[in-house]
Amino acid sequence: MPGNLVGNLVAGGIAEAGAQQAGDLMQDLKTGHLLNASPRAQFVAQMIGSVFSVFITAGAYILYNKVYPIPGPELPAPTAQVWLDMARLVNGHPLPPHVWPFIAVFAGVFIILPILALLIDRGKDTIVLGSLNFRKSTLQRWWPSGIAFAIGIYNTPNFTLMRAVGAICAACVTEVIVARERKQHILIGTDDRMWNQQEPLIRRKVAMMAIIVASGFVLGEGTFSFFILLSQAFSK
């Protein structure tokens, strides 16, 4: 829709919502398959949920908009700003000054990094850089991701900082638990071969526990924030 800013936003929103919901539904069906749930029952539940979500989502938006300005300091809606900027760009609005050099530099960096990651993946288990030796698994774990880098740019700090703090806490807890288990294995005389087999299992168990704890944080905050929103909306 050339020149139609609102039309482009509506079309983009419909396409994004459709792709997002399709991905969520496929994830639900995959989870149900792993749990041996009935696909028919899942489909019926998804249809019922889709009908109710139309009214619940609209009602929640009205409540939020009544209590907080959207976008605003509490709800900045960074993804909406990205869509608006893109719609303006494709409809003839210019980029801000001095943007093209940054686009070129970061595009080049994140073209080269995946190529290097592919070469490392095909290489030996130990990478030698001068006097330094790196395990391939360690490099792959800390290798920069272009998608994560981009998300960190357009998301506001209150989104990204908490994720970074949570990731650091999870990594620290994992290393403490692994070190404690390693010490116990040394005390009972376990050989290195058995420890190398058990360490990935321990890390997976800790990662699963971290996911469960994080899910509880999300559910708890979402539930209580909704009740706080209701109290604020009806007190005005």
Backbone as numpy.savetxt, mean C-alpha at the origin, in Angstrom:
# Nx Ny Nz CAx CAy CAz Cx Cy Cz
-12.66 13.27 -24.15 -13.51 14.46 -24.15 -12.63 15.71 -24.15
-12.17 16.15 -25.32 -11.27 17.31 -25.37 -11.93 18.56 -24.82
-11.21 19.23 -23.91 -11.69 20.47 -23.34 -12.72 20.32 -22.25
-13.21 19.13 -21.98 -14.24 18.92 -20.96 -13.58 18.37 -19.71
-13.23 19.25 -18.77 -12.50 18.84 -17.57 -13.35 17.93 -16.69
-14.61 18.33 -16.46 -15.48 17.53 -15.59 -15.77 16.17 -16.22
-16.02 16.16 -17.53 -16.29 14.89 -18.20 -15.12 13.93 -18.10
-13.89 14.45 -18.25 -12.71 13.60 -18.11 -12.57 13.07 -16.69
-12.87 13.89 -15.71 -12.80 13.44 -14.31 -13.82 12.34 -14.04
-15.05 12.52 -14.55 -16.09 11.51 -14.34 -15.71 10.19 -15.02
-15.25 10.27 -16.26 -14.85 9.06 -16.98 -13.67 8.36 -16.28
-12.70 9.15 -15.85 -11.57 8.57 -15.13 -11.99 7.95 -13.81
-12.89 8.61 -13.08 -13.37 8.06 -11.82 -14.12 6.74 -12.01
-14.94 6.67 -13.06 -15.67 5.42 -13.33 -14.69 4.29 -13.68
-13.70 4.61 -14.52 -12.72 3.58 -14.91 -11.91 3.11 -13.70
-11.47 4.07 -12.87 -10.67 3.69 -11.69 -11.51 2.88 -10.71
-12.74 3.31 -10.46 -13.60 2.59 -9.52 -13.88 1.18 -10.02
-14.12 1.03 -11.34 -14.37 -0.30 -11.88 -13.17 -1.21 -11.73
-11.99 -0.69 -12.06 -10.78 -1.50 -11.93 -10.49 -1.85 -10.47
-10.71 -0.88 -9.59 -10.45 -1.11 -8.16 -11.38 -2.18 -7.60
-12.68 -2.05 -7.92 -13.64 -3.03 -7.42 -13.40 -4.41 -8.00
-13.01 -4.46 -9.28 -12.71 -5.76 -9.89 -11.54 -6.43 -9.18
-10.50 -5.64 -8.86 -9.36 -6.20 -8.13 -9.75 -6.68 -6.74
-10.58 -5.89 -6.03 -11.02 -6.29 -4.69 -11.86 -7.56 -4.73
-12.76 -7.65 -5.70 -13.61 -8.84 -5.81 -12.79 -10.07 -6.15
-11.81 -9.93 -7.04 -10.96 -11.07 -7.36 -10.15 -11.52 -6.16
-9.70 -10.55 -5.35 -8.98 -10.91 -4.14 -9.89 -11.66 -3.17
-11.15 -11.21 -3.05 -12.10 -11.90 -2.18 -12.36 -13.32 -2.67
-12.53 -13.47 -3.98 -12.78 -14.80 -4.53 -11.57 -15.72 -4.34
-10.38 -15.18 -4.48 -9.18 -15.98 -4.25 -9.11 -16.42 -2.80
-9.41 -15.50 -1.87 -9.42 -15.86 -0.45 -10.47 -16.93 -0.17
-11.66 -16.77 -0.77 -12.69 -17.79 -0.59 -12.28 -19.13 -1.16
-11.56 -19.11 -2.28 -11.07 -20.37 -2.87 -10.09 -21.07 -1.91
-9.21 -20.28 -1.29 -8.25 -20.87 -0.35 -8.94 -21.42 0.88
-10.09 -20.83 1.24 -10.84 -21.29 2.43 -11.94 -22.29 2.07
-11.99 -22.71 0.79 -13.01 -23.65 0.31 -14.44 -23.11 0.49
-14.60 -21.80 0.32 -15.93 -21.20 0.39 -16.65 -21.38 -0.94
-17.98 -21.29 -0.89 -18.79 -21.46 -2.09 -18.71 -20.21 -2.96
-18.29 -20.31 -4.23 -18.28 -19.13 -5.10 -19.66 -18.52 -5.28
-20.71 -19.36 -5.34 -22.07 -18.83 -5.48 -22.45 -17.98 -4.27
-22.15 -18.48 -3.06 -22.47 -17.72 -1.85 -21.68 -16.41 -1.82
-20.42 -16.45 -2.25 -19.64 -15.23 -2.29 -20.22 -14.22 -3.26
-20.64 -14.71 -4.43 -21.20 -13.80 -5.43 -22.48 -13.15 -4.92
-23.35 -13.94 -4.28 -24.58 -13.38 -3.72 -24.26 -12.35 -2.65
-23.29 -12.66 -1.78 -22.91 -11.73 -0.73 -22.34 -10.44 -1.31
-21.55 -10.56 -2.39 -20.99 -9.37 -3.02 -22.08 -8.51 -3.66
-23.08 -9.13 -4.26 -24.17 -8.36 -4.84 -24.96 -7.62 -3.77
-25.24 -8.31 -2.66 -25.96 -7.65 -1.56 -25.13 -6.50 -0.99
-23.83 -6.78 -0.80 -22.95 -5.73 -0.28 -22.84 -4.54 -1.22
-22.85 -4.80 -2.53 -22.77 -3.70 -3.50 -23.98 -2.78 -3.42
-25.16 -3.38 -3.22 -26.39 -2.57 -3.11 -26.35 -1.71 -1.86
-26.00 -2.33 -0.73 -25.98 -1.58 0.52 -24.88 -0.53 0.54
-23.73 -0.84 -0.11 -22.61 0.09 -0.06 -22.92 1.40 -0.77
-23.82 1.38 -1.76 -24.20 2.63 -2.44 -24.75 3.63 -1.44
-25.65 3.17 -0.58 -26.28 4.06 0.40 -25.34 4.36 1.57
-24.59 3.36 2.02 -23.70 3.58 3.15 -22.56 4.54 2.77
-21.99 4.35 1.58 -20.89 5.22 1.15 -21.37 6.66 0.97
-22.52 6.82 0.33 -23.05 8.18 0.13 -23.37 8.83 1.48
-23.97 8.06 2.40 -24.27 8.61 3.72 -23.03 8.98 4.50
-22.00 8.11 4.41 -20.75 8.41 5.11 -20.09 9.66 4.54
-20.15 9.82 3.21 -19.56 11.01 2.60 -20.30 12.27 3.06
-21.60 12.20 3.13 -22.37 13.37 3.58 -22.01 13.72 5.02
-21.87 12.69 5.87 -21.50 12.95 7.26 -20.10 13.56 7.35
-19.16 12.97 6.63 -17.79 13.51 6.66 -17.75 14.94 6.15
-18.48 15.22 5.09 -18.49 16.56 4.51 -19.18 17.56 5.44
-20.05 17.07 6.29 -20.72 17.93 7.25 -19.80 18.32 8.40
-18.92 17.39 8.78 -18.04 17.64 9.92 -16.71 18.25 9.47
-16.14 17.72 8.37 -14.84 18.17 7.90 -14.97 18.68 6.47
-14.27 19.76 6.12 -14.25 20.18 4.71 -13.42 19.20 3.89
-13.94 18.82 2.72 -13.25 17.90 1.83 -12.99 18.58 0.49
-11.73 18.77 0.06 -10.50 18.48 0.82 -10.24 19.54 1.88
-9.50 19.16 2.89 -9.18 20.05 3.99 -7.99 19.53 4.76
-7.65 20.19 5.87 -6.48 19.75 6.65 -6.64 18.32 7.19
-7.85 17.94 7.62 -8.04 16.60 8.17 -8.18 15.55 7.07
-8.83 15.91 5.96 -9.04 14.99 4.85 -8.55 15.65 3.56
-7.23 15.58 3.29 -6.70 16.31 2.13 -7.05 15.71 0.78
-7.44 14.43 0.72 -7.79 13.75 -0.54 -6.70 13.91 -1.60
-5.49 13.37 -1.35 -4.39 13.58 -2.32 -4.64 12.91 -3.67
-5.31 11.76 -3.68 -5.56 11.08 -4.95 -6.47 11.93 -5.85
-7.45 12.59 -5.24 -8.32 13.47 -6.02 -7.54 14.62 -6.65
-6.56 15.14 -5.92 -5.73 16.22 -6.46 -4.90 15.73 -7.64
-4.41 14.49 -7.55 -3.65 13.92 -8.67 -4.53 13.80 -9.90
-5.76 13.30 -9.74 -6.69 13.18 -10.86 -7.01 14.55 -11.46
-7.20 15.55 -10.60 -7.52 16.89 -11.09 -6.35 17.46 -11.88
-5.14 17.30 -11.37 -3.96 17.81 -12.08 -3.80 17.11 -13.43
-4.04 15.79 -13.46 -3.91 15.06 -14.72 -4.98 15.51 -15.73
-6.22 15.72 -15.25 -7.27 16.19 -16.14 -6.95 17.57 -16.70
-6.39 18.43 -15.88 -5.99 19.76 -16.36 -4.87 19.64 -17.40
-3.93 18.71 -17.14 -2.79 18.57 -18.04 -3.23 18.09 -19.43
-4.10 17.07 -19.48 -4.51 16.54 -20.78 -5.47 17.48 -21.50
-5.98 18.48 -20.79 -6.87 19.45 -21.43 -6.16 20.76 -21.74
-4.83 20.72 -21.82 -4.09 21.87 -22.32 -3.45 22.75 -21.28
-3.66 22.48 -19.99 -3.02 23.29 -18.97 -1.53 22.92 -18.92
-0.64 23.91 -18.78 0.81 23.61 -18.80 1.28 23.04 -17.47
2.41 22.35 -17.52 3.06 21.90 -16.29 3.69 23.08 -15.57
3.89 22.97 -14.25 4.59 24.04 -13.53 6.01 24.23 -14.07
6.62 25.38 -13.81 7.98 25.63 -14.32 8.99 24.64 -13.75
10.00 24.31 -14.56 11.16 23.49 -14.15 10.75 22.06 -13.77
9.64 21.55 -14.31 9.23 20.19 -13.99 9.90 19.19 -14.91
10.12 19.55 -16.18 10.65 18.59 -17.15 12.01 18.03 -16.76
12.95 18.83 -16.23 14.22 18.20 -15.80 14.03 17.13 -14.73
13.14 17.36 -13.78 12.89 16.36 -12.74 12.24 15.10 -13.33
11.31 15.31 -14.28 10.69 14.15 -14.94 11.75 13.31 -15.64
12.63 13.97 -16.38 13.66 13.24 -17.13 14.61 12.49 -16.20
15.06 13.16 -15.13 16.03 12.54 -14.22 15.43 11.33 -13.52
14.24 11.48 -12.95 13.66 10.38 -12.19 13.17 9.27 -13.12
12.74 9.61 -14.32 12.38 8.56 -15.28 13.61 7.73 -15.61
14.75 8.39 -15.83 15.97 7.65 -16.12 16.42 6.78 -14.95
16.32 7.33 -13.73 16.73 6.57 -12.55 15.89 5.31 -12.39
14.57 5.44 -12.53 13.71 4.29 -12.29 13.50 3.43 -13.54
14.17 3.77 -14.62 14.34 2.81 -15.73 15.57 1.95 -15.48
16.63 2.58 -14.97 17.88 1.86 -14.74 17.77 0.90 -13.55
17.10 1.33 -12.46 17.04 0.50 -11.26 16.38 -0.87 -11.49
15.23 -0.96 -12.18 14.68 -2.31 -12.43 15.58 -3.19 -13.31
16.31 -2.56 -14.24 17.24 -3.34 -15.07 18.37 -3.90 -14.19
18.90 -3.08 -13.29 19.93 -3.56 -12.37 19.39 -4.65 -11.45
18.12 -4.48 -10.99 17.51 -5.49 -10.13 17.38 -6.83 -10.87
17.04 -6.77 -12.16 16.93 -8.00 -12.95 18.30 -8.66 -13.11
19.34 -7.86 -13.33 20.69 -8.42 -13.46 21.15 -9.04 -12.14
20.81 -8.39 -11.01 21.17 -8.95 -9.70 20.44 -10.25 -9.46
19.16 -10.30 -9.85 18.38 -11.52 -9.64 18.96 -12.70 -10.43
19.53 -12.42 -11.58 20.11 -13.49 -12.40 21.56 -13.80 -12.02
22.14 -12.98 -11.12 23.54 -13.17 -10.76 23.74 -14.16 -9.63
24.90 -14.08 -9.03 25.26 -14.98 -7.94 24.56 -14.58 -6.65
24.62 -15.49 -5.65 23.97 -15.22 -4.37 24.68 -14.12 -3.58
25.97 -13.91 -3.84 26.75 -12.87 -3.16 27.26 -11.88 -4.20
26.98 -10.59 -3.97 27.41 -9.53 -4.86 28.63 -8.85 -4.25
29.70 -8.73 -5.02 30.93 -8.11 -4.54 31.08 -6.75 -5.19
31.14 -5.70 -4.34 31.37 -4.34 -4.81 32.61 -3.81 -4.11
33.75 -3.95 -4.77 35.00 -3.54 -4.15 35.33 -4.45 -2.98
35.45 -3.83 -1.78 35.73 -4.60 -0.57 34.48 -5.02 0.18
33.30 -4.71 -0.39 32.04 -4.99 0.29 31.35 -6.19 -0.35
30.80 -7.06 0.48 30.04 -8.22 0.01 28.59 -8.08 0.45
27.65 -8.27 -0.47 26.23 -8.15 -0.18 25.53 -9.44 -0.60
24.62 -9.91 0.27 23.79 -11.04 -0.11 22.72 -10.55 -1.09
22.43 -11.37 -2.08 21.43 -11.00 -3.09 20.08 -10.75 -2.46
19.69 -11.57 -1.50 18.39 -11.40 -0.83 18.31 -10.07 -0.09
19.44 -9.63 0.51 19.46 -8.35 1.23 19.29 -7.19 0.26
19.99 -7.24 -0.87 19.85 -6.18 -1.86 18.44 -6.12 -2.42
17.85 -7.27 -2.70 16.50 -7.29 -3.23 15.50 -6.74 -2.23
15.72 -6.99 -0.94 14.79 -6.52 0.09 14.79 -5.00 0.19
15.98 -4.38 0.02 16.10 -2.94 0.20 16.18 -2.19 -1.13
15.94 -2.87 -2.24 16.06 -2.20 -3.54 14.93 -1.19 -3.71
15.22 0.05 -4.17 14.18 1.07 -4.29 13.10 0.69 -5.30
11.86 1.01 -4.97 10.72 0.76 -5.85 10.20 2.08 -6.40
10.07 2.15 -7.72 9.57 3.37 -8.33 8.14 3.68 -7.94
7.30 2.63 -7.82 5.91 2.84 -7.43 5.82 3.38 -6.01
6.59 2.77 -5.08 6.58 3.25 -3.70 7.10 4.68 -3.61
8.11 4.99 -4.42 8.66 6.34 -4.44 7.61 7.34 -4.92
6.87 6.97 -5.97 5.85 7.87 -6.51 4.70 8.07 -5.53
4.29 6.98 -4.85 3.21 7.10 -3.86 3.64 8.03 -2.73
4.91 7.92 -2.33 5.41 8.81 -1.28 5.45 10.27 -1.69
5.50 10.54 -2.99 5.52 11.93 -3.44 4.13 12.56 -3.36
3.11 11.87 -3.88 1.81 12.54 -3.95 0.95 12.31 -2.72
1.31 11.34 -1.86 0.59 11.20 -0.60 1.13 12.21 0.41
0.25 12.71 1.26 0.65 13.68 2.27 1.43 12.98 3.39
2.25 13.73 4.16 3.10 13.09 5.18 2.33 12.29 6.22
1.10 12.69 6.57 0.37 11.93 7.59 0.01 10.53 7.09
0.02 10.30 5.77 -0.16 8.95 5.23 1.16 8.18 5.26
2.23 8.80 4.75 3.47 8.07 4.53 4.29 7.90 5.81
4.30 8.89 6.70 5.14 8.79 7.89 4.68 7.65 8.79
3.36 7.50 8.96 2.87 6.42 9.81 3.19 5.05 9.21
3.14 4.95 7.89 3.52 3.69 7.25 5.00 3.41 7.47
5.82 4.45 7.36 7.26 4.26 7.58 7.54 3.85 9.03
6.89 4.50 9.99 7.07 4.15 11.40 6.63 2.71 11.65
5.48 2.33 11.09 5.00 0.96 11.26 5.95 -0.06 10.67
6.49 0.24 9.48 7.43 -0.69 8.84 8.70 -0.82 9.66
9.20 0.30 10.19 10.42 0.25 11.01 10.17 -0.55 12.29
9.01 -0.33 12.94 8.68 -1.09 14.15 8.59 -2.58 13.85
7.92 -2.93 12.74 7.80 -4.35 12.37 9.17 -4.96 12.09
10.04 -4.22 11.41 11.39 -4.73 11.12 12.19 -4.93 12.40
12.09 -3.97 13.33 12.83 -4.09 14.59 12.34 -5.28 15.41
11.02 -5.44 15.50 10.46 -6.56 16.25 10.88 -7.89 15.61
10.86 -7.93 14.28 11.27 -9.16 13.58 12.71 -9.53 13.90
13.60 -8.53 13.85 15.01 -8.82 14.12 15.23 -9.23 15.57
14.49 -8.64 16.52 14.62 -9.02 17.93 14.18 -10.47 18.13
13.04 -10.84 17.52 12.55 -12.21 17.66 13.49 -13.20 16.99
14.00 -12.86 15.80 14.93 -13.75 15.11 16.21 -13.91 15.92
16.72 -12.81 16.50 17.94 -12.90 17.31 17.72 -13.76 18.55
16.55 -13.63 19.17 16.25 -14.46 20.35 16.16 -15.93 19.97
15.50 -16.22 18.86 15.42 -17.62 18.41 16.79 -18.16 18.02
17.60 -17.30 17.42 18.96 -17.72 17.05 19.77 -18.07 18.29
19.63 -17.28 19.34 20.35 -17.55 20.58 19.91 -18.87 21.19
18.61 -19.14 21.15 18.12 -20.41 21.69 18.66 -21.60 20.89
18.73 -21.43 19.57 19.26 -22.52 18.74 20.74 -22.75 19.02
21.48 -21.70 19.32 22.89 -21.86 19.65 23.04 -22.59 20.98
22.16 -22.25 21.95 22.24 -22.89 23.27 21.96 -24.39 23.19
21.03 -24.79 22.32 20.70 -26.21 22.24 21.58 -26.94 21.22
22.49 -26.20 20.57 23.45 -26.83 19.69 22.95 -27.14 18.30
22.00 -26.36 17.78 21.50 -26.58 16.42 22.56 -26.16 15.40
22.74 -26.97 14.37 23.73 -26.61 13.36 23.19 -25.53 12.44
24.09 -24.92 11.67 23.73 -23.79 10.82 22.77 -24.19 9.71
22.88 -25.41 9.22 22.00 -25.84 8.13 20.54 -25.85 8.59
20.29 -26.38 9.78 18.92 -26.40 10.30 18.42 -25.00 10.59
19.31 -24.13 11.09 18.88 -22.75 11.37 18.54 -22.01 10.07
19.33 -22.24 9.02 19.03 -21.59 7.75 17.69 -22.03 7.17
17.25 -23.24 7.52 15.94 -23.71 7.08 14.81 -23.12 7.93
15.08 -22.90 9.21 14.03 -22.45 10.12 13.89 -20.92 10.16
14.95 -20.19 9.83 14.87 -18.73 9.90 13.79 -18.15 8.99
13.68 -18.57 7.70 12.59 -18.03 6.88 11.20 -18.33 7.45
11.03 -19.51 8.07 9.74 -19.84 8.66 9.42 -18.92 9.82
10.43 -18.62 10.64 10.22 -17.70 11.76 9.85 -16.32 11.26
10.53 -15.85 10.21 10.23 -14.52 9.67 8.81 -14.47 9.09
8.39 -15.56 8.44 7.03 -15.58 7.89 5.98 -15.55 9.01
6.25 -16.28 10.10 5.31 -16.26 11.23 5.21 -14.87 11.84
6.34 -14.20 11.99 6.33 -12.85 12.54 5.62 -11.89 11.59
5.84 -12.04 10.28 5.16 -11.19 9.31 3.66 -11.40 9.35
3.22 -12.66 9.50 1.79 -12.93 9.61 1.20 -12.30 10.87
1.93 -12.38 11.98 1.48 -11.76 13.22 1.39 -10.24 13.06
2.36 -9.65 12.35 2.34 -8.21 12.13 1.13 -7.80 11.30
0.77 -8.62 10.30 -0.41 -8.32 9.49 -1.68 -8.37 10.34
-1.77 -9.35 11.23 -2.95 -9.47 12.09 -3.05 -8.27 13.03
-1.92 -7.88 13.64 -1.92 -6.72 14.54 -2.28 -5.44 13.78
-1.69 -5.27 12.59 -1.99 -4.08 11.79 -3.46 -4.05 11.37
-4.02 -5.20 11.04 -5.45 -5.25 10.69 -6.32 -4.83 11.86
-5.91 -5.24 13.07 -6.64 -4.80 14.25 -6.58 -3.30 14.45
-5.39 -2.70 14.19 -5.27 -1.25 14.29 -6.21 -0.55 13.30
-6.21 -1.05 12.06 -7.06 -0.43 11.03 -8.53 -0.55 11.40
-8.95 -1.76 11.80 -10.34 -1.98 12.15 -10.75 -1.14 13.36
-9.89 -1.10 14.37 -10.22 -0.33 15.56 -10.33 1.15 15.29
-9.35 1.69 14.55 -9.40 3.13 14.26 -10.60 3.47 13.38
-10.86 2.63 12.36 -12.01 2.90 11.48 -13.32 2.86 12.22
-13.48 1.88 13.12 -14.74 1.75 13.86 -14.95 2.93 14.79
-13.93 3.26 15.59 -14.08 4.34 16.56 -14.16 5.70 15.89
-13.43 5.89 14.78 -13.53 7.18 14.09 -14.92 7.39 13.51
-15.59 6.31 13.10 -16.94 6.46 12.57 -17.91 6.87 13.69
-17.76 6.27 14.87 -18.61 6.66 15.99 -18.33 8.10 16.43
-17.06 8.50 16.40 -16.72 9.89 16.72 -17.33 10.83 15.69
-17.28 10.42 14.41 -17.89 11.22 13.36 -19.39 11.39 13.58
-20.07 10.30 13.93 -21.51 10.38 14.20 -21.80 11.33 15.34
-21.03 11.25 16.42 -21.28 12.12 17.56 -21.05 13.58 17.21
-20.02 13.86 16.42 -19.76 15.23 16.02 -20.80 15.76 15.04
-21.26 14.87 14.13 -22.25 15.30 13.14 -23.58 15.64 13.79
-24.02 14.83 14.76 -25.32 15.07 15.38 -25.26 16.08 16.51
-24.04 16.45 16.92 -23.94 17.49 17.96 -23.98 18.87 17.38
-23.84 18.99 16.06 -23.88 20.32 15.42 -25.33 20.73 15.12
